[in-house]
Short mmCIF file of C-alpha atoms in Angstrom, two decimals:
data_model
loop_
_atom_site.label_atom_id
_atom_site.label_comp_id
_atom_site.label_asym_id
_atom_site.label_seq_id
_atom_site.Cartn_x
_atom_site.Cartn_y
_atom_site.Cartn_z
CA MET Y 1 -54.72 11.71 4.42
CA ALA Y 2 -52.64 9.88 7.05
CA ILE Y 3 -48.98 10.68 7.68
CA ARG Y 4 -46.60 7.92 8.72
CA LEU Y 5 -42.99 8.07 9.97
CA VAL Y 6 -40.80 5.87 7.78
CA SER Y 7 -37.23 6.43 8.93
CA ILE Y 8 -34.76 8.69 10.69
CA ARG Y 9 -31.27 8.98 9.17
CA ALA Y 10 -28.16 10.94 10.09
CA THR Y 11 -26.62 12.83 7.16
CA GLN Y 12 -23.87 15.42 6.68
CA LEU Y 13 -26.56 18.07 6.87
CA GLY Y 14 -27.95 16.81 10.16
CA ILE Y 15 -30.83 14.52 11.06
CA PHE Y 16 -33.09 13.61 8.17
CA VAL Y 17 -36.61 12.52 9.13
CA LEU Y 18 -38.64 10.88 6.37
CA PHE Y 19 -42.43 10.95 6.53
CA ILE Y 20 -44.70 9.59 3.84
CA ALA Y 21 -48.32 10.28 3.15
CA ILE Y 22 -50.41 7.14 2.88
CA SER Y 23 -52.10 8.08 -0.34
CA GLY Y 24 -52.63 7.10 -3.95
CA ALA Y 25 -52.99 3.42 -4.77
CA PHE Y 26 -51.70 2.52 -1.32
CA GLY Y 27 -54.35 4.67 0.35
CA GLN Y 28 -57.03 3.44 -2.04
CA TYR Y 29 -56.56 -0.22 -1.11
CA GLU Y 30 -55.40 0.12 2.50
CA GLU Y 31 -58.89 -0.65 3.80
CA SER Y 32 -58.86 -3.95 1.88
CA TRP Y 33 -56.27 -5.34 4.31
CA ARG Y 34 -57.98 -6.99 7.31
CA ARG Y 35 -56.50 -8.40 10.48
CA VAL Y 36 -57.29 -12.08 11.08
CA SER Y 37 -58.40 -13.14 14.54
CA ASN Y 38 -58.90 -16.64 15.89
CA GLY Y 39 -57.81 -18.12 12.57
CA ASN Y 40 -61.01 -17.03 10.82
CA VAL Y 41 -60.24 -15.96 7.26
CA PRO Y 42 -62.82 -13.37 6.12
CA ALA Y 43 -65.05 -14.05 3.14
CA GLY Y 44 -63.63 -12.60 -0.05
CA THR Y 45 -59.99 -13.03 0.98
CA VAL Y 46 -57.88 -13.06 -2.19
CA SER Y 47 -56.70 -16.52 -3.22
CA GLY Y 48 -53.14 -17.18 -4.23
CA GLY Y 49 -53.82 -20.75 -5.37
CA ALA Y 50 -53.99 -24.09 -3.61
CA LEU Y 51 -51.82 -27.07 -2.74
CA LEU Y 52 -52.36 -30.39 -4.54
CA ASP Y 53 -54.38 -31.65 -1.59
CA GLY Y 54 -56.73 -28.69 -1.94
CA THR Y 55 -55.39 -26.63 0.96
CA PRO Y 56 -56.10 -23.01 0.04
CA ILE Y 57 -53.41 -20.32 -0.16
CA TYR Y 58 -54.30 -16.68 0.54
CA VAL Y 59 -52.62 -13.31 0.15
CA CYS Y 60 -51.30 -11.94 3.45
CA ARG Y 61 -48.90 -9.41 4.87
CA ALA Y 62 -47.07 -9.31 8.20
CA ARG Y 63 -45.13 -6.64 10.10
CA TYR Y 64 -41.39 -7.24 10.14
CA ARG Y 65 -38.68 -4.76 11.08
CA GLY Y 66 -41.06 -1.85 11.07
CA ARG Y 67 -42.75 -2.44 7.73
CA TRP Y 68 -45.38 -4.60 6.05
CA VAL Y 69 -44.02 -7.54 4.04
CA GLY Y 70 -46.21 -9.42 1.56
CA GLY Y 71 -46.50 -13.19 1.63
CA ARG Y 72 -48.83 -16.20 1.50
CA LEU Y 73 -51.18 -17.48 4.16
CA LEU Y 74 -51.02 -21.22 4.68
CA SER Y 75 -52.33 -23.13 7.71
CA ASN Y 76 -52.92 -19.93 9.68
CA ARG Y 77 -49.35 -18.61 9.26
CA CYS Y 78 -48.15 -15.84 6.95
CA TYR Y 79 -44.95 -16.87 5.15
CA ILE Y 80 -42.72 -13.95 4.11
CA ALA Y 81 -39.21 -13.57 2.69
CA ASP Y 82 -36.44 -11.77 4.57
CA GLY Y 83 -33.66 -11.64 2.00
CA ARG Y 84 -32.47 -15.23 1.59
CA ARG Y 85 -34.39 -16.42 4.63
CA GLY Y 86 -38.01 -17.43 4.94
CA ARG Y 87 -40.12 -16.54 7.97
CA SER Y 88 -43.59 -17.35 9.22
CA GLU Y 89 -45.64 -14.94 11.32
CA THR Y 90 -48.76 -15.56 13.38
CA ASN Y 91 -49.83 -11.90 13.46
CA PHE Y 92 -50.84 -10.78 10.00
CA GLU Y 93 -53.46 -9.24 7.75
CA VAL Y 94 -55.14 -10.70 4.67
CA LEU Y 95 -56.28 -8.94 1.52
CA VAL Y 96 -60.06 -8.92 1.06
CA ASP Y 97 -61.68 -8.31 -2.33
CA GLY Y 98 -65.28 -7.70 -1.35
CA ALA Y 99 -66.35 -6.38 -4.76
CA GLY Y 100 -64.58 -9.05 -6.83
CA GLU Y 101 -62.36 -6.48 -8.53
CA PHE Y 102 -58.92 -8.08 -8.15
CA ARG Y 103 -57.27 -10.21 -10.85
CA TRP Y 104 -53.95 -12.00 -11.23
CA ASN Y 105 -52.34 -10.88 -14.49
CA ARG Y 106 -49.01 -11.28 -16.21
CA PHE Y 107 -46.83 -8.34 -15.17
CA ARG Y 108 -46.77 -5.48 -17.68
CA THR Y 109 -47.22 -2.28 -15.70
CA LEU Y 110 -47.75 -1.09 -12.14
CA ASP Y 111 -50.66 1.16 -13.10
CA TYR Y 112 -53.27 -0.98 -11.29
CA ALA Y 113 -51.04 -3.04 -9.00
CA ILE Y 114 -52.22 -3.67 -5.42
CA PRO Y 115 -49.64 -2.34 -2.94
CA VAL Y 116 -48.40 -4.23 0.08
CA GLU Y 117 -46.99 -0.95 1.31
CA ASP Y 118 -45.61 2.15 -0.46
CA ASP Y 119 -43.78 1.02 -3.63
CA ARG Y 120 -43.98 -2.75 -3.00
CA TYR Y 121 -46.79 -4.75 -4.60
CA VAL Y 122 -48.57 -8.10 -4.30
CA CYS Y 123 -47.17 -10.72 -6.70
CA ARG Y 124 -47.02 -14.46 -7.09
CA VAL Y 125 -44.77 -16.97 -8.85
CA PRO Y 126 -46.86 -19.82 -10.29
CA ALA Y 127 -45.40 -23.28 -9.60
CA SER Y 128 -46.37 -26.78 -10.69
CA ASP Y 129 -48.17 -27.52 -7.41
CA GLU Y 130 -48.85 -24.15 -5.79
CA GLY Y 131 -48.57 -20.38 -6.17
CA PHE Y 132 -45.87 -18.67 -4.16
CA VAL Y 133 -47.29 -15.32 -3.08
CA GLY Y 134 -44.91 -12.53 -2.11
CA GLU Y 135 -44.11 -8.90 -2.83
CA LEU Y 136 -42.67 -7.17 -5.89
CA SER Y 137 -39.57 -5.15 -5.05
CA ASN Y 138 -36.85 -3.87 -7.42
CA GLY Y 139 -38.19 -5.82 -10.36
CA ARG Y 140 -38.39 -9.26 -8.69
CA CYS Y 141 -41.13 -11.15 -6.88
CA ARG Y 142 -39.73 -12.09 -3.46
CA TYR Y 143 -41.38 -15.00 -1.61
CA ALA Y 144 -40.75 -17.64 1.04
CA VAL Y 145 -40.29 -21.37 0.54
CA GLY Y 146 -40.12 -22.88 3.99
CA GLU Y 147 -37.07 -21.37 5.70
CA SER Y 148 -35.63 -20.05 2.44
CA GLY Y 149 -36.17 -16.67 0.82
CA GLU Y 150 -36.43 -16.83 -2.98
CA SER Y 151 -37.04 -14.39 -5.84
CA SER Y 152 -38.03 -14.59 -9.50
CA SER Y 153 -38.13 -12.21 -12.45
CA VAL Y 154 -41.09 -14.16 -13.90
CA PHE Y 155 -44.30 -13.54 -11.98
CA GLU Y 156 -47.88 -12.34 -11.96
CA ILE Y 157 -49.12 -9.13 -10.40
CA LEU Y 158 -52.39 -8.64 -8.53
CA GLU Y 159 -54.33 -5.79 -10.12
CA GLY Y 160 -57.38 -3.82 -9.02
CA ARG Y 161 -59.88 -1.68 -10.87
CA GLU Y 162 -58.71 0.98 -13.29
CA MET Y 163 -58.54 4.32 -11.53
CA SER Y 164 -60.39 7.23 -13.09
CA ALA Y 165 -57.26 9.36 -12.82
CA ASP Y 166 -53.62 8.33 -12.93
CA VAL Y 167 -50.55 10.54 -12.45
CA ILE Y 168 -48.41 8.45 -14.81
CA ARG Y 169 -50.93 8.39 -17.63
CA ALA Y 170 -51.75 12.08 -17.17
CA SER Y 171 -48.07 12.95 -17.48
CA GLU Y 172 -47.66 10.78 -20.55
CA ASN Y 173 -50.61 12.53 -22.21
CA GLY Y 174 -49.73 16.01 -20.98
CA ASP Y 175 -53.21 16.23 -19.43
CA LEU Y 176 -53.06 18.81 -16.64
CA ASN Y 177 -56.71 18.38 -15.58
CA ALA Y 178 -56.33 14.61 -15.30
CA LEU Y 179 -53.16 15.08 -13.28
CA ARG Y 180 -54.89 17.40 -10.84
CA ALA Y 181 -57.77 14.93 -10.52
CA ALA Y 182 -55.33 12.12 -9.75
CA ILE Y 183 -53.63 14.22 -7.10
CA ARG Y 184 -56.99 15.12 -5.53
CA ALA Y 185 -57.87 11.40 -5.52
CA GLY Y 186 -54.83 10.85 -3.34
CA GLN Y 187 -52.46 9.14 -5.77
CA LEU Y 188 -48.80 8.93 -4.81
CA ILE Y 189 -47.10 11.82 -6.57
CA ASP Y 190 -43.94 9.74 -7.04
CA LYS Y 191 -45.66 6.60 -8.29
CA ARG Y 192 -43.41 4.76 -10.76
CA ASN Y 193 -44.02 2.92 -14.03
CA SER Y 194 -42.49 -0.39 -15.12
CA VAL Y 195 -39.04 1.16 -15.77
CA GLY Y 196 -38.97 3.11 -12.54
CA ARG Y 197 -39.95 6.50 -13.94
CA THR Y 198 -42.08 8.93 -12.02
CA ALA Y 199 -44.59 11.34 -13.50
CA LEU Y 200 -42.03 14.14 -13.15
CA MET Y 201 -39.44 12.21 -15.16
CA ILE Y 202 -41.97 11.50 -17.91
CA ALA Y 203 -43.13 15.11 -18.10
CA ALA Y 204 -39.57 16.45 -18.00
CA GLU Y 205 -38.47 14.25 -20.89
CA LYS Y 206 -41.43 15.50 -22.94
CA GLY Y 207 -40.83 19.11 -21.94
CA SER Y 208 -44.37 19.44 -20.54
CA ASP Y 209 -43.69 22.48 -18.37
CA ALA Y 210 -47.23 22.86 -17.01
CA ILE Y 211 -47.18 19.24 -15.81
CA VAL Y 212 -43.70 19.70 -14.37
CA GLU Y 213 -44.78 22.81 -12.46
CA GLU Y 214 -47.86 21.08 -11.05
CA LEU Y 215 -45.85 18.06 -9.91
CA ILE Y 216 -43.18 20.23 -8.31
CA ALA Y 217 -45.87 22.29 -6.57
CA ASN Y 218 -47.12 19.01 -5.07
CA ARG Y 219 -43.62 18.17 -3.85
CA ALA Y 220 -42.60 15.59 -6.42
CA ALA Y 221 -39.11 14.20 -5.77
CA VAL Y 222 -36.94 16.33 -8.08
CA ASN Y 223 -33.82 14.18 -7.76
CA ALA Y 224 -35.39 10.71 -7.92
CA VAL Y 225 -33.86 8.39 -10.54
CA ASP Y 226 -35.28 5.61 -12.71
CA ASP Y 227 -34.00 2.05 -13.11
CA GLU Y 228 -31.15 3.31 -15.33
CA GLY Y 229 -30.19 6.06 -12.92
CA ASN Y 230 -31.70 8.89 -14.98
CA SER Y 231 -33.09 11.87 -13.11
CA ALA Y 232 -35.74 14.20 -14.51
CA LEU Y 233 -32.95 16.71 -15.24
CA ILE Y 234 -30.91 14.18 -17.22
CA LEU Y 235 -33.95 13.18 -19.29
CA ALA Y 236 -34.94 16.78 -20.03
CA SER Y 237 -31.34 17.73 -20.86
CA ARG Y 238 -30.84 14.81 -23.22
CA GLU Y 239 -33.96 15.79 -25.17
CA GLY Y 240 -33.03 19.47 -25.33
CA LYS Y 241 -35.93 20.74 -23.20
CA GLU Y 242 -34.29 24.04 -22.27
CA SER Y 243 -37.23 25.59 -20.42
CA THR Y 244 -37.84 22.44 -18.40
CA VAL Y 245 -34.17 22.22 -17.48
CA GLY Y 246 -34.30 25.77 -16.15
CA LYS Y 247 -37.37 25.01 -14.04
CA LEU Y 248 -35.82 21.87 -12.58
CA LEU Y 249 -32.58 23.66 -11.72
CA GLY Y 250 -34.60 26.38 -10.05
CA GLU Y 251 -36.24 23.75 -7.84
CA GLY Y 252 -32.97 22.22 -6.71
CA ALA Y 253 -32.37 19.51 -9.31
CA ASP Y 254 -28.83 18.19 -8.89
CA PRO Y 255 -26.83 18.60 -12.15
CA LEU Y 256 -24.11 16.23 -10.94
CA ILE Y 257 -26.29 13.11 -10.62
CA ALA Y 258 -24.89 10.49 -13.01
CA ASN Y 259 -26.82 7.57 -14.50
CA ARG Y 260 -25.54 4.02 -14.85
CA SER Y 261 -23.70 4.96 -18.05
CA GLY Y 262 -21.89 7.73 -16.20
CA GLN Y 263 -23.80 10.50 -17.94
CA THR Y 264 -24.84 13.64 -16.10
CA ALA Y 265 -27.30 16.20 -17.43
CA LEU Y 266 -24.40 18.10 -18.99
CA THR Y 267 -22.72 15.13 -20.66
CA ALA Y 268 -26.07 13.80 -21.91
CA SER Y 269 -27.01 17.14 -23.48
CA ALA Y 270 -23.53 17.59 -24.94
CA ALA Y 271 -23.53 14.13 -26.52
CA ASN Y 272 -26.89 14.86 -28.16
CA GLY Y 273 -25.88 18.27 -29.45
CA GLN Y 274 -28.30 20.24 -27.27
CA GLU Y 275 -26.26 23.46 -27.23
CA ASP Y 276 -28.99 25.62 -25.64
CA VAL Y 277 -29.32 23.23 -22.71
CA VAL Y 278 -25.53 23.03 -22.40
CA ARG Y 279 -25.42 26.81 -22.12
CA VAL Y 280 -28.08 26.78 -19.39
CA LEU Y 281 -26.23 24.11 -17.42
CA ILE Y 282 -22.85 25.80 -17.76
CA ASN Y 283 -24.30 29.06 -16.48
CA ASP Y 284 -26.03 27.40 -13.54
CA VAL Y 285 -24.69 28.56 -10.21
CA SER Y 286 -24.14 24.95 -9.15
CA PHE Y 287 -20.94 24.88 -11.21
CA THR Y 288 -17.76 26.23 -9.69
CA GLY Y 289 -15.86 26.70 -12.94
CA MET Y 290 -14.98 25.24 -16.30
CA ASP Y 291 -12.34 22.94 -14.85
CA VAL Y 292 -14.77 20.62 -13.07
CA PRO Y 293 -14.63 17.00 -14.32
CA ASN Y 294 -18.28 17.08 -15.32
CA SER Y 295 -17.80 19.90 -17.83
CA ILE Y 296 -14.58 18.38 -19.17
CA ASN Y 297 -16.31 15.06 -19.78
CA ALA Y 298 -19.19 16.84 -21.50
CA PHE Y 299 -16.80 18.81 -23.73
CA LEU Y 300 -15.01 15.63 -24.79
CA GLU Y 301 -18.32 13.82 -25.28
CA ALA Y 302 -19.44 16.57 -27.66
CA ALA Y 303 -16.21 16.20 -29.65
CA ARG Y 304 -16.57 12.42 -29.68
CA ASN Y 305 -20.05 12.75 -31.18
CA GLY Y 306 -19.24 15.55 -33.61
CA LYS Y 307 -21.40 18.22 -31.98
CA GLU Y 308 -19.56 21.34 -33.14
CA ASP Y 309 -22.28 23.73 -31.93
CA VAL Y 310 -21.83 22.42 -28.40
CA ILE Y 311 -18.06 22.67 -28.79
CA GLU Y 312 -18.45 26.36 -29.63
CA VAL Y 313 -20.50 26.92 -26.46
CA PHE Y 314 -17.79 25.36 -24.31
CA LEU Y 315 -14.98 27.27 -26.02
CA GLU Y 316 -16.88 30.55 -25.65
CA SER Y 317 -17.24 29.77 -21.95
CA GLY Y 318 -13.49 29.43 -21.53
CA MET Y 319 -12.90 25.71 -21.89
CA ASP Y 320 -9.22 24.87 -22.53
CA VAL Y 321 -9.07 23.33 -26.01
CA ASN Y 322 -6.23 21.04 -24.89
CA VAL Y 323 -7.93 19.59 -21.82
CA GLU Y 324 -7.40 15.81 -21.58
CA ASP Y 325 -9.57 12.87 -20.57
CA SER Y 326 -8.34 11.58 -17.22
CA GLY Y 327 -8.39 7.98 -18.42
CA SER Y 328 -7.48 7.86 -22.12
CA GLY Y 329 -5.45 11.06 -22.22
CA ARG Y 330 -7.35 12.17 -25.31
CA THR Y 331 -8.12 15.78 -26.13
CA ALA Y 332 -11.22 17.01 -27.93
CA LEU Y 333 -9.21 17.23 -31.16
CA MET Y 334 -8.18 13.59 -30.81
CA GLU Y 335 -11.77 12.51 -30.18
CA ALA Y 336 -13.04 14.45 -33.18
CA ALA Y 337 -10.27 13.08 -35.39
CA ALA Y 338 -10.92 9.49 -34.32
CA GLY Y 339 -14.62 10.00 -35.02
CA LYS Y 340 -14.05 11.54 -38.48
CA HIS Y 341 -15.79 14.77 -37.48
CA GLY Y 342 -14.26 17.29 -39.86
CA ASP Y 343 -16.51 20.23 -38.96
CA THR Y 344 -15.77 19.75 -35.28
CA ILE Y 345 -12.04 19.73 -36.04
CA LYS Y 346 -12.39 23.07 -37.82
CA VAL Y 347 -14.09 24.63 -34.80
CA LEU Y 348 -11.37 23.31 -32.49
CA PHE Y 349 -8.64 24.68 -34.76
CA SER Y 350 -10.00 28.18 -34.09
CA LYS Y 351 -8.41 27.88 -30.63
CA ASN Y 352 -5.01 26.61 -31.90
CA PRO Y 353 -4.94 23.14 -30.32
CA ASP Y 354 -1.62 21.44 -29.68
CA LEU Y 355 -1.08 18.94 -32.51
CA GLU Y 356 1.85 17.23 -30.81
CA MET Y 357 -0.08 16.01 -27.78
CA ILE Y 358 -0.50 12.23 -27.59
CA ASP Y 359 -2.96 9.98 -25.76
CA GLU Y 360 -2.17 7.12 -23.39
CA GLN Y 361 -1.51 4.82 -26.37
CA GLY Y 362 0.95 7.27 -27.87
CA PHE Y 363 -1.22 8.54 -30.75
CA SER Y 364 -1.66 12.17 -31.77
CA ALA Y 365 -4.82 13.65 -33.27
CA LEU Y 366 -3.41 13.36 -36.80
CA GLN Y 367 -2.41 9.74 -36.23
CA LEU Y 368 -5.91 8.97 -34.97
CA ALA Y 369 -7.38 10.60 -38.08
CA SER Y 370 -5.09 8.41 -40.17
CA ILE Y 371 -6.08 5.27 -38.27
CA ALA Y 372 -9.74 6.22 -38.80
CA ASP Y 373 -8.98 5.77 -42.53
CA SER Y 374 -10.73 8.92 -43.70
CA ASP Y 375 -9.02 10.97 -46.39
CA LYS Y 376 -11.71 13.63 -45.88
CA THR Y 377 -10.66 14.07 -42.26
CA LEU Y 378 -7.00 14.25 -43.26
CA LYS Y 379 -7.85 16.95 -45.79
CA VAL Y 380 -9.06 19.15 -42.94
CA PHE Y 381 -5.60 18.98 -41.37
CA PHE Y 382 -3.61 19.41 -44.59
CA GLU Y 383 -5.76 21.44 -46.97
CA GLU Y 384 -8.75 23.14 -45.34
CA THR Y 385 -6.89 24.49 -42.31
CA GLY Y 386 -3.31 24.26 -43.55
CA ARG Y 387 -2.12 23.28 -40.08
CA VAL Y 388 -0.01 20.35 -41.30
CA LYS Y 389 2.64 20.22 -44.05
CA GLN Y 390 3.77 17.04 -45.78
CA SER Y 391 7.30 17.57 -44.46
CA ASP Y 392 6.16 17.76 -40.83
CA PRO Y 393 7.29 14.90 -38.57
CA GLU Y 394 3.65 14.59 -37.48
CA ALA Y 395 2.63 13.86 -41.08
CA GLN Y 396 5.28 11.15 -41.27
CA ARG Y 397 4.03 9.57 -38.05
CA ALA Y 398 0.51 9.59 -39.47
CA LEU Y 399 1.72 7.74 -42.59
CA ARG Y 400 3.46 5.09 -40.50
CA ALA Y 401 0.30 4.69 -38.39
CA ALA Y 402 -1.76 4.13 -41.54
CA ALA Y 403 0.71 1.46 -42.67
CA ARG Y 404 0.79 -0.20 -39.25
CA PHE Y 405 -3.00 -0.56 -39.15
CA GLY Y 406 -3.50 -1.26 -42.84
CA LYS Y 407 -5.53 1.89 -43.57
CA ARG Y 408 -5.30 2.13 -47.35
CA ASP Y 409 -7.36 5.30 -47.91
CA SER Y 410 -5.28 7.26 -45.43
CA LEU Y 411 -2.05 5.80 -46.72
CA GLU Y 412 -2.89 6.57 -50.33
CA TYR Y 413 -3.83 10.16 -49.46
CA LEU Y 414 -0.63 10.75 -47.50
CA ILE Y 415 1.52 9.26 -50.25
CA LYS Y 416 -0.15 11.56 -52.80
CA ARG Y 417 0.50 14.51 -50.49
CA GLY Y 418 4.19 13.69 -50.77
CA VAL Y 419 4.80 12.50 -47.22
CA ASP Y 420 8.14 10.66 -46.94
CA VAL Y 421 7.47 6.91 -47.14
CA ASN Y 422 10.94 6.08 -45.78
CA SER Y 423 10.76 8.03 -42.53
CA LYS Y 424 11.27 5.98 -39.36
CA ASP Y 425 9.97 5.90 -35.81
CA ASN Y 426 12.37 7.37 -33.27
CA TYR Y 427 11.89 4.62 -30.71
CA ASN Y 428 12.52 1.52 -32.86
CA GLY Y 429 13.54 2.66 -36.32
CA PHE Y 430 10.52 1.10 -38.05
CA SER Y 431 9.58 2.44 -41.47
CA ALA Y 432 6.05 2.32 -42.89
CA LEU Y 433 6.98 -0.73 -44.99
CA MET Y 434 8.28 -2.57 -41.94
CA TRP Y 435 5.01 -1.93 -40.13
CA SER Y 436 2.77 -3.07 -42.97
CA ALA Y 437 4.92 -6.14 -43.70
CA SER Y 438 5.15 -7.28 -40.06
CA GLU Y 439 1.39 -6.82 -39.55
CA GLY Y 440 0.47 -8.66 -42.74
CA HIS Y 441 -1.27 -5.74 -44.48
CA GLU Y 442 -0.89 -6.75 -48.10
CA GLY Y 443 -2.71 -3.77 -49.61
CA ALA Y 444 -0.67 -1.25 -47.64
CA THR Y 445 2.53 -3.08 -48.55
CA GLU Y 446 1.62 -2.91 -52.25
CA LEU Y 447 0.99 0.84 -52.03
CA LEU Y 448 4.33 1.47 -50.34
CA ILE Y 449 6.23 -0.66 -52.83
CA ARG Y 450 4.61 1.27 -55.69
CA ALA Y 451 5.60 4.50 -53.91
CA ARG Y 452 9.22 3.27 -54.02
CA ALA Y 453 9.65 2.59 -50.36
CA ASP Y 454 13.14 1.30 -49.54
CA LEU Y 455 12.80 -2.49 -49.59
CA ASN Y 456 16.05 -3.07 -47.73
CA ALA Y 457 15.91 -0.35 -45.09
CA VAL Y 458 16.77 -1.60 -41.59
CA ASN Y 459 15.45 -0.75 -38.13
CA ASP Y 460 17.45 -0.28 -34.93
CA GLN Y 461 18.07 -4.05 -34.76
CA GLY Y 462 19.24 -4.24 -38.35
CA GLU Y 463 16.04 -6.00 -39.43
CA THR Y 464 14.44 -5.48 -42.84
CA ALA Y 465 10.76 -5.62 -43.75
CA LEU Y 466 11.40 -9.10 -45.23
CA MET Y 467 12.89 -10.38 -41.97
CA LEU Y 468 9.93 -9.02 -40.01
CA ALA Y 469 7.41 -10.64 -42.36
CA ALA Y 470 9.28 -13.95 -42.06
CA ALA Y 471 9.51 -13.74 -38.26
CA HIS Y 472 5.80 -12.94 -37.91
CA SER Y 473 4.59 -15.60 -40.37
CA LYS Y 474 3.15 -13.06 -42.82
CA SER Y 475 3.52 -15.00 -46.06
CA ASN Y 476 1.26 -12.61 -47.99
CA THR Y 477 3.46 -9.54 -47.48
CA LEU Y 478 6.61 -11.67 -47.70
CA LYS Y 479 5.60 -12.71 -51.23
CA GLU Y 480 5.06 -9.05 -52.18
CA LEU Y 481 8.54 -8.14 -50.95
CA ILE Y 482 10.20 -11.08 -52.70
CA SER Y 483 8.39 -10.23 -55.93
CA ALA Y 484 9.49 -6.59 -55.64
CA GLY Y 485 13.14 -7.61 -55.33
CA ALA Y 486 13.90 -7.38 -51.61
CA ASP Y 487 17.37 -8.72 -50.72
CA LEU Y 488 16.86 -12.27 -49.44
CA ASN Y 489 20.19 -12.69 -47.69
CA LEU Y 490 20.78 -9.54 -45.67
CA ARG Y 491 21.65 -10.19 -42.02
CA ASP Y 492 20.56 -8.26 -38.94
CA LYS Y 493 22.76 -7.30 -35.99
CA GLN Y 494 22.47 -10.84 -34.63
CA GLY Y 495 23.59 -12.28 -37.95
CA ARG Y 496 20.20 -13.73 -38.86
CA THR Y 497 18.68 -13.71 -42.33
CA ALA Y 498 14.97 -13.71 -43.14
CA LEU Y 499 15.14 -17.51 -43.59
CA ALA Y 500 16.86 -17.90 -40.22
CA TRP Y 501 14.03 -15.97 -38.58
CA ALA Y 502 11.39 -18.18 -40.21
CA ILE Y 503 13.20 -21.34 -39.05
CA LEU Y 504 13.73 -19.94 -35.53
CA HIS Y 505 10.00 -19.43 -35.06
CA ASP Y 506 8.92 -22.65 -36.88
CA HIS Y 507 7.00 -20.72 -39.53
CA ASP Y 508 6.76 -23.26 -42.34
CA ASP Y 509 4.79 -20.91 -44.59
CA THR Y 510 7.43 -18.17 -44.79
CA ARG Y 511 10.29 -20.70 -44.68
CA LYS Y 512 9.00 -22.49 -47.78
CA GLU Y 513 8.49 -19.24 -49.69
CA LEU Y 514 12.03 -18.09 -48.89
CA GLU Y 515 13.59 -21.45 -49.78
CA LYS Y 516 11.65 -21.49 -53.05
CA ALA Y 517 13.05 -18.03 -53.83
CA GLY Y 518 16.61 -19.24 -53.15
CA ALA Y 519 17.19 -17.58 -49.78
CA GLN Y 520 20.13 -18.67 -47.64
CA ARG Y 521 20.10 -19.43 -43.96
#
């Protein structure tokens, strides 16, 4: 097995020298690449198509910036793509298929793809007059058109014979003997499938510990990630593979790698309710304490998804029940309330959470439960835990929130609990009826009227619910208020009536209703 120097990089830990073994599919087909001399193309050179005039196109590769780049041979020059530029090289190699094994096929998998070098493969983009041969890299076929470098997500891949052993397939099937045979045959241990997953990632997700151990023993890349940014540890954690998670951590798997969705191993396991894995990750020596952002995010993710068993693990480990999300300002109790997770709320109440905390939008946990429109969730606060009384200011704020957002189930429950329907917000003096009327929530307005809400109560500006409905063009709630007997001619602090507000804002709908009812300007 040959060893080749790929790169030398400076890192915080010193100089990092990367070598790669030329093995696997790359090693298997390396002898099929032949250098061309004196313009003589060897017999059996793989065809990439032909021009309309019959000029043949062949598969080639040329050295550029220290690596092989795949391209097409035309008129004794190898055309390759360098980003957005096209290049032509006179020193190159062609791919020879002496046994007639190679075929162009629509791309489905990399299992039998012919490598240009390492993890880049021979591909072509069929065109109306010719085939543009290039190399597959990062999901696109990259090829040259004259002096321009192009790429396409629609392409064909050049495939060889099916190998008797394959690390990807062995990992998918949990076949240890087949895996060992593939490794002995020289396959790349970190070969990837069509979504960028290595054999280790596949085995880790399945919890195939014997496969994982064999791959690690053969120096599989523990912290490699797939096309979505998932590492083997994230995949194993998400699926609750506790034993596999422990093995990966023991081999240096990084628990703080985050995928494209921002999930780490801990947040992924927490969101899926994998409490045993969460416990393993929390106890891992890589963590410096329960205040790290990763653990906070995982705790809140568990609350958001109603995973009370995971919540218990975090609380037992010393997590502060009132910890807040750095962006939304929400606590675990708020997330559980917004998600209607009653059982999770009960677990959180065991640590006496602060009910008066509010998020960045100004909503408390009880208000969020009310906005979620779940009387069952509200019952947890009022009845099952007894943490909230109907006379509490927080209960009144929850009722006004239900009215503001038109949440009838919550509003009906809170009214039945005896919460004051005429309480007002401290910052603007709005009552529940003012909120429902101004937002056009007819059902909520009906409930409040039946509950004997004060029709003529005024806010800090002296405005009534009728004025607000008129000013906001809410003819449906305006009709309800008129029918219930709201005073048509009250004036606010600016001296305006409901009709004056409708005229001021050119709202013909509410103006006509008020004039029909006999309102004065």
